[in-house]
Tab-separated table of C-alpha atoms and ligand atoms in Angstrom:
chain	number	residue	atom	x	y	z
A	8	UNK	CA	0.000	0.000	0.000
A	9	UNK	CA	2.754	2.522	0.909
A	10	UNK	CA	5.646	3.672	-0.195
A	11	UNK	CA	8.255	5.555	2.084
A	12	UNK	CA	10.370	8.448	0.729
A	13	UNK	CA	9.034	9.188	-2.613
A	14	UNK	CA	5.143	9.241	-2.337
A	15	UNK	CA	2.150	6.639	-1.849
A	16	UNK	CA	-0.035	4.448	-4.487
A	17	UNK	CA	-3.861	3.819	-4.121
A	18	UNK	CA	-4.444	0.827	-6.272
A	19	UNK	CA	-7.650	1.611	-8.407
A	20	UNK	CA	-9.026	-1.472	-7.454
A	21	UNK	CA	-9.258	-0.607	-4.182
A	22	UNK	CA	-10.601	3.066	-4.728
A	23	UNK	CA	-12.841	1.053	-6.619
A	24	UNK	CA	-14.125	-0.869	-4.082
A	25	UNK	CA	-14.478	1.974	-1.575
A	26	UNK	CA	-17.090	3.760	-4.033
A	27	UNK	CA	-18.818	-0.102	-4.511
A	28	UNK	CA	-18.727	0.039	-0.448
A	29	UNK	CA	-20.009	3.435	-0.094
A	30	UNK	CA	-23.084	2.884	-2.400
A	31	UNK	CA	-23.924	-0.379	-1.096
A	32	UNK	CA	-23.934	1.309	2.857
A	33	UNK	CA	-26.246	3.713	1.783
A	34	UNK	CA	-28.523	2.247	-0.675
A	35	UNK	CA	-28.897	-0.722	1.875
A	36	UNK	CA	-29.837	1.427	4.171
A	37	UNK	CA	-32.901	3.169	2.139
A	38	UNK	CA	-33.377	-0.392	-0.191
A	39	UNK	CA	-33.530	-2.922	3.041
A	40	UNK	CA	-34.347	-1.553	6.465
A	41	UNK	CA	-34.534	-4.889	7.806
A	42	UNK	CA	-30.992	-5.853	6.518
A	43	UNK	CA	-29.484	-2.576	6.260
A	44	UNK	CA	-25.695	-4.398	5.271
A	45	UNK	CA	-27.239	-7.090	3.132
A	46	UNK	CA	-26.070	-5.276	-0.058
A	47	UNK	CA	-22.893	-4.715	1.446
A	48	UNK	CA	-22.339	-8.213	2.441
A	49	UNK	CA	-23.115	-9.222	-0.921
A	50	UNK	CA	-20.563	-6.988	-2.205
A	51	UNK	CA	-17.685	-7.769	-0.036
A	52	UNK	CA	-18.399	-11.675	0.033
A	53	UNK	CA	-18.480	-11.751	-3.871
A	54	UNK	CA	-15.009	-9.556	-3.542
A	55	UNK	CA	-13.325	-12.488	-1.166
A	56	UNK	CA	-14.124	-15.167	-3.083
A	57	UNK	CA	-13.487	-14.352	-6.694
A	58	UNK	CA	-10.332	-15.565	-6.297
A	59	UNK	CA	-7.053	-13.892	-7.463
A	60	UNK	CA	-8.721	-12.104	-10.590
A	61	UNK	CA	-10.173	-9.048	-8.672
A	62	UNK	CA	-12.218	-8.720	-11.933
A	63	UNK	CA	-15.638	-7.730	-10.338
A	64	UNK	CA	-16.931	-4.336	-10.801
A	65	UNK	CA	-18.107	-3.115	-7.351
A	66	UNK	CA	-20.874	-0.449	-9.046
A	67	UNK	CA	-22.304	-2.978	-10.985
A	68	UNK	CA	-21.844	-5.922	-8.518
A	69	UNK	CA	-24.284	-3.473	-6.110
A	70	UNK	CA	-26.846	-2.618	-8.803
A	71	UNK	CA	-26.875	-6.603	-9.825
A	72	UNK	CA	-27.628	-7.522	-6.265
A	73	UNK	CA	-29.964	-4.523	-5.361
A	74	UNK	CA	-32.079	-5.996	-8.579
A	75	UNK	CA	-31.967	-9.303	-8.023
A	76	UNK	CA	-33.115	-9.001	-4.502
A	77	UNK	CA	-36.371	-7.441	-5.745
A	78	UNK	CA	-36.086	-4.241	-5.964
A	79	UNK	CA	-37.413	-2.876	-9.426
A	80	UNK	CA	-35.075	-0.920	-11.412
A	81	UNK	CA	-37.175	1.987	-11.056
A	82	UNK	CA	-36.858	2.364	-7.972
A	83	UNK	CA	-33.068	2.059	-7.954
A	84	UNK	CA	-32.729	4.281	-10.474
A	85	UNK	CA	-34.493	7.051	-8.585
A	86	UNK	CA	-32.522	6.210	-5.124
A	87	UNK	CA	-29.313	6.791	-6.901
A	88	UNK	CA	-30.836	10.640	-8.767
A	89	UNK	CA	-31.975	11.551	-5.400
A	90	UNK	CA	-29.502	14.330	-4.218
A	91	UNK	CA	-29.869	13.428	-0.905
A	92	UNK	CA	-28.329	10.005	-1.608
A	93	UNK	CA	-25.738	11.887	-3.731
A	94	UNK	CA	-24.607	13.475	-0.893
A	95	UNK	CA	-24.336	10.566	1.843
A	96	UNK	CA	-22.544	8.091	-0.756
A	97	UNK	CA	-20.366	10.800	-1.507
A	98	UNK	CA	-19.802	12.093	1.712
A	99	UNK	CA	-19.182	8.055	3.272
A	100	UNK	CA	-16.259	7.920	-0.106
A	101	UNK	CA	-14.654	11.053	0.725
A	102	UNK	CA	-14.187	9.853	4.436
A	103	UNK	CA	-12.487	6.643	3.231
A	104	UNK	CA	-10.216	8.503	1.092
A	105	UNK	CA	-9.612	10.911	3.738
A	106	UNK	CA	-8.895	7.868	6.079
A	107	UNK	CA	-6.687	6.904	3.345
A	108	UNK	CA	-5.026	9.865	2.916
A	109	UNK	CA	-4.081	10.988	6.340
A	110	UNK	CA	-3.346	7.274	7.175
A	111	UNK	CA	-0.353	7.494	4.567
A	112	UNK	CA	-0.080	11.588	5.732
A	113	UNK	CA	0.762	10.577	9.243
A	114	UNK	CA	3.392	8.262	8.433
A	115	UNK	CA	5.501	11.442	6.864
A	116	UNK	CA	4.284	13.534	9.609
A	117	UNK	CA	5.457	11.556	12.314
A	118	UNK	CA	8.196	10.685	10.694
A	119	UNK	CA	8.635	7.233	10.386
A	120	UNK	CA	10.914	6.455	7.676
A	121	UNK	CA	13.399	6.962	9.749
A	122	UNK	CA	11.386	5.016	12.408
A	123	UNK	CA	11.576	2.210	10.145
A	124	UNK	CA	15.315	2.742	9.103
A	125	UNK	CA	16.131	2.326	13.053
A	126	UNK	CA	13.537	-0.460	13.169
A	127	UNK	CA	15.325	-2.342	10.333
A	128	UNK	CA	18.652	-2.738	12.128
A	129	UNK	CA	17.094	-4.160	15.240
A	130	UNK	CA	16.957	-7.583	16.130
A	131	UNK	CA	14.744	-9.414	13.143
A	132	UNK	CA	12.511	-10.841	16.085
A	133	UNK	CA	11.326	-7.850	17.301
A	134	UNK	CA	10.798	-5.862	14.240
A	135	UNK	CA	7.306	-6.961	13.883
A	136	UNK	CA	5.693	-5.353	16.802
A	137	UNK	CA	7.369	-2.502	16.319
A	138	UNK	CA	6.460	-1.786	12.679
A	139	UNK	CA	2.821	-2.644	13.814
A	140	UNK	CA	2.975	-0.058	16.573
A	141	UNK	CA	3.754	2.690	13.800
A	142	UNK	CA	0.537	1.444	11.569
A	143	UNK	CA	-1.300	1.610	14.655
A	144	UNK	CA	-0.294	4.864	15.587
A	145	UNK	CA	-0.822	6.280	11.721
A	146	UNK	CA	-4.550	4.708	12.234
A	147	UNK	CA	-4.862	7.194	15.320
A	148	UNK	CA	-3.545	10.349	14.154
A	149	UNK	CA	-5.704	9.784	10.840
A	150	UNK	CA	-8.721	9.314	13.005
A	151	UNK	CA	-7.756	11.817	15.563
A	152	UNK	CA	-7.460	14.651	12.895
A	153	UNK	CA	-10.739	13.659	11.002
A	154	UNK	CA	-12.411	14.283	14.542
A	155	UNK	CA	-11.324	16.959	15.177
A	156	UNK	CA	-12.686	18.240	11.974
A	157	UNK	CA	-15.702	16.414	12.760
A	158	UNK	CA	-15.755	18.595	16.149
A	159	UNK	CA	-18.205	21.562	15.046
A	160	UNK	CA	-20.617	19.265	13.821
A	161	UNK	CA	-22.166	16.342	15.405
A	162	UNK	CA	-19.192	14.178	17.001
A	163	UNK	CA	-20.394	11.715	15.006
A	164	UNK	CA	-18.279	8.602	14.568
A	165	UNK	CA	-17.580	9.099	10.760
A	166	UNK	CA	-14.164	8.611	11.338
A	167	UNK	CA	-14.683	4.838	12.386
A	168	UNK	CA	-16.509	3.972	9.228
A	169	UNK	CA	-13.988	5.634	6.967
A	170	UNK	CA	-11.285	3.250	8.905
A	171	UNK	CA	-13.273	0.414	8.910
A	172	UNK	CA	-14.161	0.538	4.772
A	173	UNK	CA	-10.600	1.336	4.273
A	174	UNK	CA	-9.229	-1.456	6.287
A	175	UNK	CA	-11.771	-4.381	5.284
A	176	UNK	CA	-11.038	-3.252	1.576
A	177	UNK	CA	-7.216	-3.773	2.190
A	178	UNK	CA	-7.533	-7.150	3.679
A	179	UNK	CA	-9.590	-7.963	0.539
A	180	UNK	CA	-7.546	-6.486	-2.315
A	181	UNK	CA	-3.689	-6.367	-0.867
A	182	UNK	CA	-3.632	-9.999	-0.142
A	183	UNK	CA	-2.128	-9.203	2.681
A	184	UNK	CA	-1.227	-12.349	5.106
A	185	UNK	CA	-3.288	-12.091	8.392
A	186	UNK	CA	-0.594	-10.395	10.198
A	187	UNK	CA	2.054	-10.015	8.001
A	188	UNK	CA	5.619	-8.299	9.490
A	189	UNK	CA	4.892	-4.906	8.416
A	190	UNK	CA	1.198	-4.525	8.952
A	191	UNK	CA	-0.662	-5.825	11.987
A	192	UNK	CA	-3.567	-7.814	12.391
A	193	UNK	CA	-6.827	-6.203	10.918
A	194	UNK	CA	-8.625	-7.527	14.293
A	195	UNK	CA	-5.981	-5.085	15.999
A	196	UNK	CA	-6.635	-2.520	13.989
A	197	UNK	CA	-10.247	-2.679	13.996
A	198	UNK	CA	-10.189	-2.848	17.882
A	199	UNK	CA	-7.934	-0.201	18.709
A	200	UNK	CA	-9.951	2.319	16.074
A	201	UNK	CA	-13.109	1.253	17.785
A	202	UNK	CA	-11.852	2.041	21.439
A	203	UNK	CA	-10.310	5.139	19.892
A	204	UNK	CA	-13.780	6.373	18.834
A	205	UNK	CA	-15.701	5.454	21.740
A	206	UNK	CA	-13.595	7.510	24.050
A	207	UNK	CA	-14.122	10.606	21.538
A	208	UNK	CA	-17.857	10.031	21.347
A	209	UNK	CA	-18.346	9.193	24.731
A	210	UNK	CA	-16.405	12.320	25.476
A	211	UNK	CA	-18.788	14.797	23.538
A	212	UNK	CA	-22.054	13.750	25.434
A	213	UNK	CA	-24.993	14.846	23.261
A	214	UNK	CA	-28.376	13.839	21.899
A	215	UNK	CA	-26.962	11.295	19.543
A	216	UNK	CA	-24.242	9.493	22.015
A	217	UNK	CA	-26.390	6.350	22.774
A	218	UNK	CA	-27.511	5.547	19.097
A	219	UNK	CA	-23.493	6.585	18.154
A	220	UNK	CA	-22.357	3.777	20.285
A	221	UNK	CA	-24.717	1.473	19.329
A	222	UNK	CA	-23.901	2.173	15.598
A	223	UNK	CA	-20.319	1.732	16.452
A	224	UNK	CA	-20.465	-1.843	18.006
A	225	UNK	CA	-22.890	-3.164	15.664
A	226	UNK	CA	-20.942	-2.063	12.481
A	227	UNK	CA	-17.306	-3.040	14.560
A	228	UNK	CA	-19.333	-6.470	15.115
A	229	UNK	CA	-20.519	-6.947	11.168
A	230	UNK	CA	-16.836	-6.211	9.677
A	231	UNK	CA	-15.424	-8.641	12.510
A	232	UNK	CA	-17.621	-11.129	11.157
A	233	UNK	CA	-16.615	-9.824	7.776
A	234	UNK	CA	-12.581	-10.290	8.603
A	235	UNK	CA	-13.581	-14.412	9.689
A	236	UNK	CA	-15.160	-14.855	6.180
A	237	UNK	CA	-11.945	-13.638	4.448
A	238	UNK	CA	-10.334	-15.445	6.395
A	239	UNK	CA	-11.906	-18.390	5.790
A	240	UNK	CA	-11.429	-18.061	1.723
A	241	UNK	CA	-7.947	-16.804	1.883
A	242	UNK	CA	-6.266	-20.398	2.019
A	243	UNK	CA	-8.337	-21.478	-1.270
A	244	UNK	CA	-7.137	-18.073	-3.020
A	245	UNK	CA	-3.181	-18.449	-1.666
A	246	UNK	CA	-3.134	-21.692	-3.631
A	247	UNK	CA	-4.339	-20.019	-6.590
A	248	UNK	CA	-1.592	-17.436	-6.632
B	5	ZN	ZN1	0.410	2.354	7.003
């Protein structure tokens, strides 16, 4: 995903899937009260187990399953001109990409190439938790900084969700082992960024704390489960590679 010293790379795939995520959060939402993640499950579990090819569009993967769940194309044709939908799907995207961003932003800022340069000539056996504790810490300042932007508005736990799209989608599409030497486990990562947000929510007491926290867990819970399914398919799709 990153590269130190001369600049970063975004696959497209994975931008790719971010927009397929976004749309599928909030069209679920509108399409299927009752199973708000349904299309997003869809989405993701058709992502893990297409093997190595990565060939699935995620904008047309969403529409496919949206139709063949029911709903008429008319109807999803309208969701996706309303401007109010517009504006959520775009506004869920640009917080991934933000996530993204800053993630990669924070790794210059707090300088760890030359972290990683004193890492390197360490002992080979402790490298590992070391070079985990400077993703972790990227993850924080990323989130940190989004909430503070967040801070005039609602305290709402946007920051979380851009994390949690951004990570899932990099377990999906880097191949990435399940705790490789560099990068630490996404269960890690997932948990830390969901204590992280709880203390700042739970900090800014207001009208929407309760239902904040209960959006948190529930969504933390979903891409947990989420994690154990790609889990489950990566051994088929190492063999393949
Ligand atoms: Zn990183």
């Amino acid at each position: 995903m990153s590269v130190y010293g001369t600049g970063v790379v975004f696959g497209i795939q994975m931008i790719g899937l971010l927009m397929g995520q976004s749309r599928a959060i909030v069209a679920g939402a509108t399409l299927n009260p009752k199973d708000q993640m349904a299309l997003h499950r869809g989405l993701m579990q058709q992502f893990i187990t297409q093997g190595a090819k990565l060939s699935i569009n995620p904008i047309q993967q969403v529409q496919k399953d949206a139709l063949e769940s029911g709903v008429e194309a008319s109807r999803y044709d309208g969701l996706l001109a309303d401007p109010d939908f517009k504006k959520r799907e775009q506004n869920l995207f640009l917080v991934a990409l933000n996530f993204l961003s800053l993630h990669e932003r924070c790794h210059f800022g707090l300088d760890h190439g030359s972290k990683i340069d004193s890492i390197l000539k360490q002992p080979v056996a402790s490298q590992a938790i070391a070079r985990h504790k400077l993703e972790l810490d990227a993850d924080k300042c990323a989130m940190d900084i989004i909430n503070a932007d967040e801070e005039g508005f609602a305290a709402s736990p946007i920051s979380y969700f851009g994390l949690l799209m951004t990570v899932t989608t990099q377990v999906i599409v880097s191949y990435a082992s399940p705790e490789s030497s560099s990068h630490p486990s996404t269960r890690t990562r997932l948990a830390e960024a969901q204590t992280r947000v709880l203390q700042f929510v739970s900090a800014k007491q207001g009208p929407g704390t309760e239902k904040y926290k209960g959006t948190i867990e529930g969504v933390g819970a979903y891409m947990a489960d989420m994690i154990d399914f790609a889990d489950a398919n990566r051994a088929p799709r190492s063999k393949e590679r």
